[in-house]
Coordinates of N, CA, C and O in Angstrom, one line a residue:
M244 N 26.5 -8.8 9.4 CA 25.4 -7.8 9.0 C 24.4 -8.6 8.2 O 24.7 -9.4 7.3
E245 N 23.1 -8.3 8.5 CA 22.0 -8.9 7.8 C 21.9 -8.4 6.4 O 22.0 -7.2 6.1
Q246 N 21.7 -9.3 5.4 CA 21.6 -8.9 4.0 C 20.1 -8.6 3.7 O 19.2 -9.3 4.1
S247 N 19.9 -7.5 3.0 CA 18.5 -7.1 2.6 C 18.1 -7.9 1.4 O 18.9 -8.5 0.7
F248 N 16.8 -8.0 1.2 CA 16.2 -8.7 0.1 C 16.7 -8.2 -1.2 O 17.1 -8.9 -2.1
G249 N 16.7 -6.8 -1.4 CA 17.3 -6.2 -2.6 C 18.7 -6.6 -2.8 O 19.1 -6.9 -4.0
D250 N 19.5 -6.5 -1.8 CA 20.9 -6.8 -1.9 C 21.1 -8.3 -2.3 O 21.9 -8.6 -3.1
Y251 N 20.3 -9.2 -1.7 CA 20.4 -10.6 -2.0 C 20.0 -10.8 -3.5 O 20.7 -11.5 -4.2
I252 N 19.0 -10.2 -4.0 CA 18.6 -10.3 -5.4 C 19.7 -9.8 -6.3 O 20.1 -10.4 -7.3
R253 N 20.3 -8.6 -6.0 CA 21.4 -8.1 -6.8 C 22.6 -9.0 -6.9 O 23.1 -9.2 -7.9
R254 N 22.9 -9.6 -5.8 CA 24.1 -10.5 -5.7 C 23.8 -11.8 -6.5 O 24.6 -12.3 -7.3
Q255 N 22.6 -12.4 -6.3 CA 22.3 -13.7 -7.0 C 22.2 -13.5 -8.5 O 22.5 -14.5 -9.2
F256 N 21.8 -12.4 -9.0 CA 21.6 -12.2 -10.4 C 22.7 -11.3 -11.0 O 22.6 -10.8 -12.1
S257 N 23.8 -11.0 -10.2 CA 24.9 -10.1 -10.7 C 24.4 -8.8 -11.3 O 24.8 -8.4 -12.4
L258 N 23.5 -8.2 -10.5 CA 22.9 -6.9 -11.1 C 23.8 -5.7 -10.8 O 23.5 -4.6 -11.3
G259 N 24.7 -5.8 -9.9 CA 25.5 -4.6 -9.5 C 24.6 -3.7 -8.6 O 23.5 -4.0 -8.2
E260 N 25.2 -2.5 -8.2 CA 24.5 -1.6 -7.4 C 23.5 -0.8 -8.2 O 23.7 -0.6 -9.4
W261 N 22.5 -0.2 -7.5 CA 21.6 0.7 -8.2 C 21.4 1.9 -7.3 O 21.5 1.9 -6.1
D262 N 21.2 3.0 -8.0 CA 21.0 4.3 -7.3 C 19.5 4.6 -7.4 O 19.0 5.0 -8.4
P263 N 18.8 4.6 -6.3 CA 17.3 4.8 -6.3 C 17.0 6.2 -6.8 O 15.9 6.5 -7.3
N264 N 17.9 7.2 -6.6 CA 17.7 8.5 -7.0 C 17.8 8.7 -8.5 O 17.4 9.7 -9.1
G265 N 18.4 7.7 -9.2 CA 18.5 7.7 -10.7 C 17.3 7.2 -11.4 O 17.3 7.3 -12.7
F266 N 16.3 6.7 -10.7 CA 15.1 6.2 -11.4 C 14.0 7.2 -11.5 O 13.8 8.0 -10.6
S267 N 13.2 7.2 -12.6 CA 12.1 8.1 -12.7 C 11.1 7.7 -11.7 O 11.0 6.5 -11.2
P268 N 10.2 8.6 -11.3 CA 9.1 8.3 -10.3 C 8.2 7.1 -10.8 O 7.8 6.3 -9.9
L269 N 8.0 7.0 -12.1 CA 7.2 5.9 -12.5 C 7.9 4.6 -12.5 O 7.2 3.5 -12.2
V270 N 9.2 4.5 -12.6 CA 9.9 3.3 -12.4 C 9.9 2.9 -10.9 O 9.8 1.8 -10.6
L271 N 10.1 3.9 -10.1 CA 10.0 3.7 -8.6 C 8.6 3.1 -8.3 O 8.5 2.1 -7.5
A272 N 7.5 3.6 -8.9 CA 6.2 3.2 -8.6 C 6.0 1.7 -9.2 O 5.3 0.9 -8.6
Y273 N 6.6 1.5 -10.3 CA 6.6 0.1 -10.9 C 7.1 -0.9 -10.0 O 6.5 -2.0 -9.7
I274 N 8.3 -0.7 -9.4 CA 8.9 -1.7 -8.5 C 8.2 -1.6 -7.2 O 8.0 -2.7 -6.5
G275 N 7.8 -0.5 -6.7 CA 7.1 -0.3 -5.5 C 5.7 -1.0 -5.4 O 5.4 -1.6 -4.4
D276 N 5.0 -1.0 -6.6 CA 3.8 -1.8 -6.7 C 4.0 -3.2 -6.4 O 3.3 -3.9 -5.7
A277 N 5.1 -3.8 -7.0 CA 5.4 -5.2 -6.9 C 5.8 -5.5 -5.4 O 5.3 -6.5 -4.8
V278 N 6.6 -4.7 -4.8 CA 7.1 -4.9 -3.5 C 5.9 -4.9 -2.5 O 5.7 -5.7 -1.6
Y279 N 5.1 -3.8 -2.6 CA 3.9 -3.7 -1.7 C 3.0 -4.8 -1.9 O 2.5 -5.4 -0.9
E280 N 2.7 -5.2 -3.1 CA 1.8 -6.4 -3.3 C 2.3 -7.6 -2.8 O 1.6 -8.4 -2.2
L281 N 3.6 -7.9 -2.9 CA 4.2 -9.1 -2.3 C 4.1 -9.1 -0.8 O 3.7 -10.1 -0.2
I282 N 4.3 -7.9 -0.2 CA 4.1 -7.8 1.3 C 2.7 -8.1 1.7 O 2.4 -8.9 2.6
M283 N 1.7 -7.5 0.9 CA 0.3 -7.7 1.3 C -0.1 -9.2 1.0 O -0.8 -9.7 1.8
R284 N 0.4 -9.8 -0.1 CA 0.0 -11.2 -0.3 C 0.6 -12.1 0.8 O 0.0 -13.0 1.2
S285 N 1.8 -11.7 1.2 CA 2.4 -12.5 2.3 C 1.6 -12.4 3.6 O 1.4 -13.5 4.3
I286 N 1.1 -11.2 3.9 CA 0.3 -11.1 5.1 C -1.0 -11.9 4.9 O -1.5 -12.6 5.8
V287 N -1.7 -11.8 3.8 CA -2.9 -12.4 3.5 C -2.8 -14.0 3.6 O -3.6 -14.7 4.2
V288 N -1.7 -14.5 2.9 CA -1.5 -15.9 2.9 C -1.2 -16.4 4.3 O -1.5 -17.6 4.7
S289 N -0.6 -15.6 5.2 CA -0.3 -16.0 6.5 C -1.5 -16.4 7.3 O -1.5 -17.0 8.4
G290 N -2.7 -16.0 6.8 CA -4.0 -16.3 7.5 C -4.4 -17.7 7.3 O -5.4 -18.1 7.8
G291 N -3.7 -18.4 6.5 CA -4.0 -19.9 6.2 C -4.5 -20.1 4.8 O -4.7 -19.2 4.0
N292 N -4.6 -21.4 4.5 CA -5.1 -21.9 3.2 C -6.5 -21.4 2.9 O -7.4 -21.5 3.8
K293 N -6.7 -20.8 1.8 CA -8.0 -20.4 1.3 C -8.0 -20.6 -0.2 O -6.9 -20.8 -0.8
Q294 N -9.1 -20.5 -0.8 CA -9.2 -20.5 -2.3 C -8.5 -19.3 -2.8 O -8.5 -18.2 -2.2
V295 N -7.8 -19.4 -3.9 CA -7.0 -18.3 -4.5 C -7.9 -17.1 -4.8 O -7.4 -16.0 -4.5
N296 N -9.1 -17.3 -5.2 CA -9.9 -16.1 -5.5 C -10.3 -15.3 -4.2 O -10.4 -14.1 -4.3
K297 N -10.4 -16.1 -3.1 CA -10.6 -15.4 -1.8 C -9.4 -14.6 -1.4 O -9.4 -13.5 -0.9
L298 N -8.2 -15.2 -1.6 CA -6.9 -14.5 -1.3 C -6.8 -13.3 -2.1 O -6.4 -12.2 -1.6
H299 N -7.1 -13.4 -3.4 CA -7.1 -12.2 -4.3 C -8.0 -11.1 -3.9 O -7.6 -10.0 -3.8
R300 N -9.2 -11.5 -3.5 CA -10.2 -10.4 -3.1 C -9.7 -9.7 -1.8 O -9.8 -8.5 -1.7
E301 N -9.2 -10.5 -0.9 CA -8.7 -9.9 0.3 C -7.5 -9.0 0.1 O -7.4 -7.9 0.6
T302 N -6.6 -9.5 -0.7 CA -5.4 -8.6 -1.1 C -5.8 -7.4 -1.8 O -5.3 -6.3 -1.5
S303 N -6.8 -7.5 -2.7 CA -7.2 -6.3 -3.5 C -7.7 -5.2 -2.6 O -7.6 -4.0 -3.0
R304 N -8.3 -5.5 -1.5 CA -8.8 -4.5 -0.6 C -7.7 -3.6 -0.1 O -8.0 -2.4 0.3
Y305 N -6.5 -4.0 -0.1 CA -5.3 -3.3 0.4 C -4.5 -2.7 -0.7 O -3.7 -1.8 -0.5
V306 N -4.5 -3.3 -1.9 CA -3.6 -2.8 -3.0 C -4.3 -1.9 -4.0 O -3.6 -1.4 -4.9
K307 N -5.6 -1.8 -4.0 CA -6.3 -0.9 -4.9 C -5.9 0.5 -4.7 O -5.5 0.9 -3.6
A308 N -6.1 1.4 -5.7 CA -5.7 2.8 -5.6 C -6.3 3.5 -4.5 O -5.7 4.3 -3.8
Q309 N -7.6 3.3 -4.2 CA -8.3 4.0 -3.2 C -7.7 3.6 -1.8 O -7.6 4.5 -1.0
A310 N -7.4 2.4 -1.6 CA -6.8 2.0 -0.3 C -5.4 2.6 -0.2 O -5.1 3.2 0.9
Q311 N -4.6 2.6 -1.2 CA -3.3 3.2 -1.1 C -3.3 4.7 -0.9 O -2.5 5.3 -0.1
A312 N -4.3 5.4 -1.5 CA -4.5 6.8 -1.3 C -4.9 7.1 0.1 O -4.3 8.0 0.7
A313 N -5.8 6.3 0.6 CA -6.2 6.5 2.0 C -5.1 6.3 3.0 O -4.9 7.0 4.0
M314 N -4.3 5.2 2.7 CA -3.1 5.0 3.6 C -2.1 6.1 3.5 O -1.5 6.5 4.5
M315 N -1.9 6.6 2.3 CA -0.9 7.7 2.1 C -1.3 8.9 2.9 O -0.5 9.6 3.5
D316 N -2.6 9.2 2.9 CA -3.1 10.3 3.7 C -2.8 10.2 5.1 O -2.5 11.2 5.8
T317 N -2.8 9.0 5.7 CA -2.5 8.8 7.1 C -1.0 8.9 7.4 O -0.6 9.1 8.5
L318 N -0.2 8.7 6.3 CA 1.3 8.7 6.5 C 2.0 10.0 6.3 O 3.1 10.1 6.7
L319 N 1.3 10.9 5.7 CA 2.0 12.1 5.3 C 2.8 12.8 6.4 O 3.9 13.3 6.2
S320 N 2.2 12.9 7.6 CA 2.8 13.6 8.7 C 4.0 12.8 9.2 O 4.8 13.4 10.0
M321 N 4.1 11.6 8.9 CA 5.3 10.7 9.4 C 6.5 10.8 8.5 O 7.5 10.3 8.8
L322 N 6.3 11.3 7.2 CA 7.4 11.2 6.3 C 8.5 12.2 6.5 O 8.3 13.3 7.0
T323 N 9.7 11.7 6.2 CA 10.9 12.6 6.3 C 10.8 13.6 5.1 O 10.0 13.4 4.2
E324 N 11.6 14.6 5.1 CA 11.6 15.5 4.0 C 11.9 14.8 2.6 O 11.3 15.0 1.6
Q325 N 12.9 13.9 2.6 CA 13.3 13.2 1.4 C 12.1 12.3 1.0 O 11.8 12.2 -0.2
E326 N 11.5 11.6 1.9 CA 10.3 10.7 1.6 C 9.2 11.5 1.0 O 8.5 11.1 0.0
T327 N 8.9 12.7 1.5 CA 7.9 13.6 1.0 C 8.2 14.0 -0.5 O 7.3 14.0 -1.3
V328 N 9.5 14.3 -0.7 CA 9.9 14.7 -2.1 C 9.6 13.5 -3.0 O 9.1 13.7 -4.1
I329 N 10.0 12.3 -2.6 CA 9.8 11.1 -3.5 C 8.3 10.9 -3.7 O 7.9 10.6 -4.8
Y330 N 7.5 10.9 -2.6 CA 6.0 10.8 -2.8 C 5.5 11.8 -3.8 O 4.7 11.4 -4.7
K331 N 5.8 13.1 -3.6 CA 5.3 14.1 -4.5 C 5.8 13.9 -5.9 O 5.0 14.2 -6.9
R332 N 7.0 13.5 -6.1 CA 7.5 13.2 -7.5 C 6.6 12.1 -8.1 O 6.2 12.2 -9.3
G333 N 6.3 11.0 -7.4 CA 5.4 10.0 -7.9 C 4.0 10.5 -8.1 O 3.4 10.2 -9.1
R334 N 3.5 11.2 -7.2 CA 2.1 11.7 -7.3 C 2.0 12.6 -8.5 O 0.9 12.6 -9.2
N335 N 3.0 13.4 -8.8 CA 2.9 14.4 -9.8 C 3.4 13.9 -11.2 O 3.3 14.6 -12.2
A336 N 3.8 12.6 -11.3 CA 4.3 12.0 -12.5 C 3.1 11.9 -13.5 O 2.0 11.8 -13.1
K337 N 3.5 12.0 -14.8 CA 2.5 11.9 -15.8 C 2.4 10.4 -16.3 O 3.2 10.0 -17.1
P338 N 1.4 9.7 -15.8 CA 1.4 8.2 -16.1 C 0.9 8.1 -17.6 O 0.2 8.9 -18.1
Y339 N 1.3 6.9 -18.2 CA 0.9 6.6 -19.5 C -0.5 5.9 -19.6 O -1.0 5.6 -20.6
T340 N -1.0 5.5 -18.4 CA -2.2 4.8 -18.3 C -3.2 5.7 -17.4 O -2.7 6.6 -16.8
T341 N -4.4 5.3 -17.5 CA -5.4 6.0 -16.6 C -6.0 5.0 -15.7 O -6.0 3.8 -15.9
A342 N -6.6 5.5 -14.6 CA -7.2 4.7 -13.6 C -8.5 4.1 -14.1 O -9.3 4.8 -14.7
K343 N -8.6 2.8 -13.9 CA -9.8 2.1 -14.4 C -11.0 2.2 -13.3 O -12.1 2.5 -13.7
N344 N -10.6 2.0 -12.1 CA -11.6 2.0 -11.0 C -11.3 2.9 -9.9 O -11.7 2.7 -8.7
A345 N -10.7 4.0 -10.2 CA -10.3 5.0 -9.1 C -10.4 6.4 -9.7 O -10.3 6.6 -10.9
S346 N -10.6 7.4 -8.8 CA -10.5 8.7 -9.2 C -9.1 9.1 -9.6 O -8.1 8.5 -9.2
V347 N -9.0 10.1 -10.4 CA -7.6 10.6 -10.8 C -6.8 11.0 -9.6 O -5.6 10.6 -9.5
N348 N -7.4 11.6 -8.6 CA -6.7 12.0 -7.4 C -6.2 10.8 -6.6 O -5.1 10.8 -6.2
D349 N -7.1 9.8 -6.5 CA -6.6 8.6 -5.8 C -5.5 7.9 -6.5 O -4.6 7.4 -5.9
Y350 N -5.7 7.8 -7.8 CA -4.7 7.2 -8.7 C -3.3 7.9 -8.5 O -2.3 7.2 -8.4
K351 N -3.3 9.2 -8.5 CA -2.0 9.9 -8.4 C -1.4 9.7 -7.0 O -0.2 9.5 -6.9
K352 N -2.3 9.7 -5.9 CA -1.8 9.5 -4.6 C -1.2 8.0 -4.5 O -0.2 7.8 -3.9
A353 N -1.9 7.1 -5.1 CA -1.4 5.7 -5.1 C -0.1 5.6 -5.8 O 0.8 4.8 -5.4
T354 N 0.1 6.3 -6.9 CA 1.3 6.3 -7.6 C 2.4 6.8 -6.8 O 3.5 6.3 -6.7
G355 N 2.1 7.9 -6.0 CA 3.1 8.4 -5.1 C 3.5 7.5 -4.0 O 4.6 7.3 -3.6
F356 N 2.5 6.8 -3.5 CA 2.7 5.7 -2.4 C 3.6 4.6 -3.0 O 4.5 4.2 -2.3
E357 N 3.3 4.2 -4.2 CA 4.1 3.1 -4.8 C 5.5 3.6 -5.1 O 6.5 2.8 -4.9
A358 N 5.6 4.8 -5.5 CA 7.0 5.4 -5.7 C 7.8 5.4 -4.5 O 9.0 5.0 -4.4
L359 N 7.2 5.8 -3.4 CA 7.8 5.8 -2.1 C 8.2 4.3 -1.7 O 9.4 4.1 -1.2
M360 N 7.3 3.4 -1.9 CA 7.7 2.0 -1.5 C 8.8 1.5 -2.4 O 9.8 0.8 -1.9
G361 N 8.8 1.9 -3.7 CA 9.9 1.5 -4.6 C 11.2 2.1 -4.2 O 12.3 1.5 -4.2
Y362 N 11.2 3.4 -3.8 CA 12.4 4.1 -3.4 C 13.0 3.4 -2.1 O 14.2 3.2 -2.0
L363 N 12.1 3.1 -1.1 CA 12.6 2.5 0.1 C 13.2 1.1 -0.2 O 14.2 0.7 0.4
Y364 N 12.6 0.4 -1.0 CA 13.1 -0.9 -1.4 C 14.4 -0.8 -2.1 O 15.4 -1.5 -1.7
L365 N 14.5 0.0 -3.1 CA 15.8 0.2 -3.8 C 16.9 0.8 -3.0 O 18.1 0.6 -3.3
S366 N 16.5 1.5 -1.9 CA 17.5 2.1 -1.0 C 17.9 1.1 0.1 O 18.6 1.4 1.0
D367 N 17.4 -0.1 0.0 CA 17.6 -1.2 1.0 C 17.2 -0.7 2.4 O 17.8 -1.1 3.4
N368 N 16.1 0.1 2.4 CA 15.6 0.6 3.7 C 14.3 -0.2 4.1 O 13.2 0.4 4.2
L369 N 14.4 -1.5 4.2 CA 13.2 -2.3 4.5 C 12.7 -2.1 5.8 O 11.4 -2.1 6.0
P370 N 13.5 -1.7 6.8 CA 12.9 -1.4 8.1 C 11.9 -0.2 8.0 O 10.8 -0.2 8.6
R371 N 12.3 0.8 7.3 CA 11.4 2.0 7.1 C 10.2 1.7 6.3 O 9.1 2.1 6.6
L372 N 10.4 0.9 5.3 CA 9.3 0.5 4.4 C 8.2 -0.3 5.2 O 7.1 0.0 5.2
T373 N 8.7 -1.2 6.0 CA 7.7 -2.0 6.8 C 7.1 -1.2 7.9 O 6.0 -1.4 8.3
E374 N 7.9 -0.3 8.5 CA 7.3 0.6 9.5 C 6.2 1.4 8.9 O 5.1 1.6 9.6
L375 N 6.3 2.0 7.7 CA 5.3 2.8 7.1 C 4.1 1.9 6.8 O 2.9 2.3 7.0
I376 N 4.3 0.7 6.3 CA 3.2 -0.2 5.9 C 2.4 -0.6 7.2 O 1.2 -0.6 7.2
K377 N 3.1 -0.9 8.2 CA 2.5 -1.3 9.5 C 1.6 -0.2 10.0 O 0.5 -0.4 10.5
E378 N 2.2 1.0 10.0 CA 1.4 2.2 10.5 C 0.2 2.4 9.6 O -0.9 2.7 10.1
A379 N 0.4 2.4 8.3 CA -0.8 2.6 7.4 C -1.9 1.5 7.6 O -3.1 1.8 7.7
L380 N -1.4 0.3 7.8 CA -2.4 -0.8 8.0 C -3.1 -0.6 9.4 O -4.3 -1.0 9.5
S381 N -2.4 -0.1 10.4 CA -3.1 0.1 11.7 C -4.1 1.2 11.6 O -5.0 1.2 12.5
R382 N -4.1 2.1 10.6 CA -5.0 3.2 10.5 C -6.1 3.0 9.4 O -7.0 3.8 9.4
Y383 N -5.9 2.0 8.6 CA -6.8 1.9 7.4 C -7.8 0.8 7.7 O -7.5 -0.3 8.2
T384 N -9.1 1.1 7.4 CA -10.2 0.2 7.5 C -10.6 -0.2 6.1 O -11.3 0.6 5.4
P385 N -10.3 -1.5 5.7 CA -10.6 -1.9 4.3 C -12.1 -2.0 4.0 O -12.5 -1.9 2.8
N386 N -12.9 -2.1 5.0 CA -14.4 -2.2 4.7 C -15.0 -0.8 4.4 O -16.1 -0.8 4.0
D387 N -14.2 0.2 4.7 CA -14.7 1.6 4.4 C -14.2 1.9 3.0 O -13.0 2.3 2.8
P388 N -15.1 1.9 2.0 CA -14.6 2.0 0.6 C -13.9 3.3 0.3 O -13.0 3.4 -0.6
Q389 N -14.3 4.4 1.0 CA -13.6 5.7 0.7 C -12.4 5.9 1.6 O -11.7 6.9 1.4
G390 N -12.2 5.1 2.6 CA -11.1 5.3 3.5 C -11.3 6.4 4.4 O -10.4 6.9 5.0
T391 N -12.6 6.9 4.6 CA -12.8 8.0 5.4 C -12.5 7.8 6.9 O -12.0 8.7 7.5
E392 N -12.7 6.6 7.4 CA -12.3 6.3 8.8 C -10.8 6.5 9.0 O -10.4 7.1 9.9
A393 N -10.0 6.1 8.0 CA -8.6 6.2 8.1 C -8.2 7.7 8.0 O -7.3 8.1 8.8
R394 N -8.8 8.4 7.2 CA -8.5 9.8 7.0 C -8.8 10.6 8.2 O -8.2 11.7 8.5
N395 N -9.8 10.2 9.0 CA -10.3 11.0 10.2 C -9.5 10.6 11.4 O -9.8 11.2 12.5
R396 N -8.6 9.7 11.4 CA -7.9 9.3 12.6 C -6.7 10.2 12.9 O -6.1 10.8 12.1

């Protein structure tokens, strides 16, 4: 049986098992933010050697709150009942910080998106996590600052 990334990390650092349902939505969003950013950085780096600031700019187009909110809008109809619950828990969580460059609505949707990513990672459901990211990327146009093209598809 193939070992998941999360399982590998737990084993290597003797972390024991974790229950993704036992984490608050903001903790799910915290880990989901890192997992999603790592995936997006991996995709961007696969395009070849570039200056780091160019890599950062390209990655930022996909990881900023507006992009995540637009992607989440395209994914809602694909979510299972459990995934919808996790997304809404993240979206409705009361963050301790405020959005710097995003509307409150986009920031909340992005937090829900990240919570869902974190939940899927902690559940060792990387196939579903990548399926949702692939689908979101196929529908999202990063040059469209408001994500309206993605929302209208």
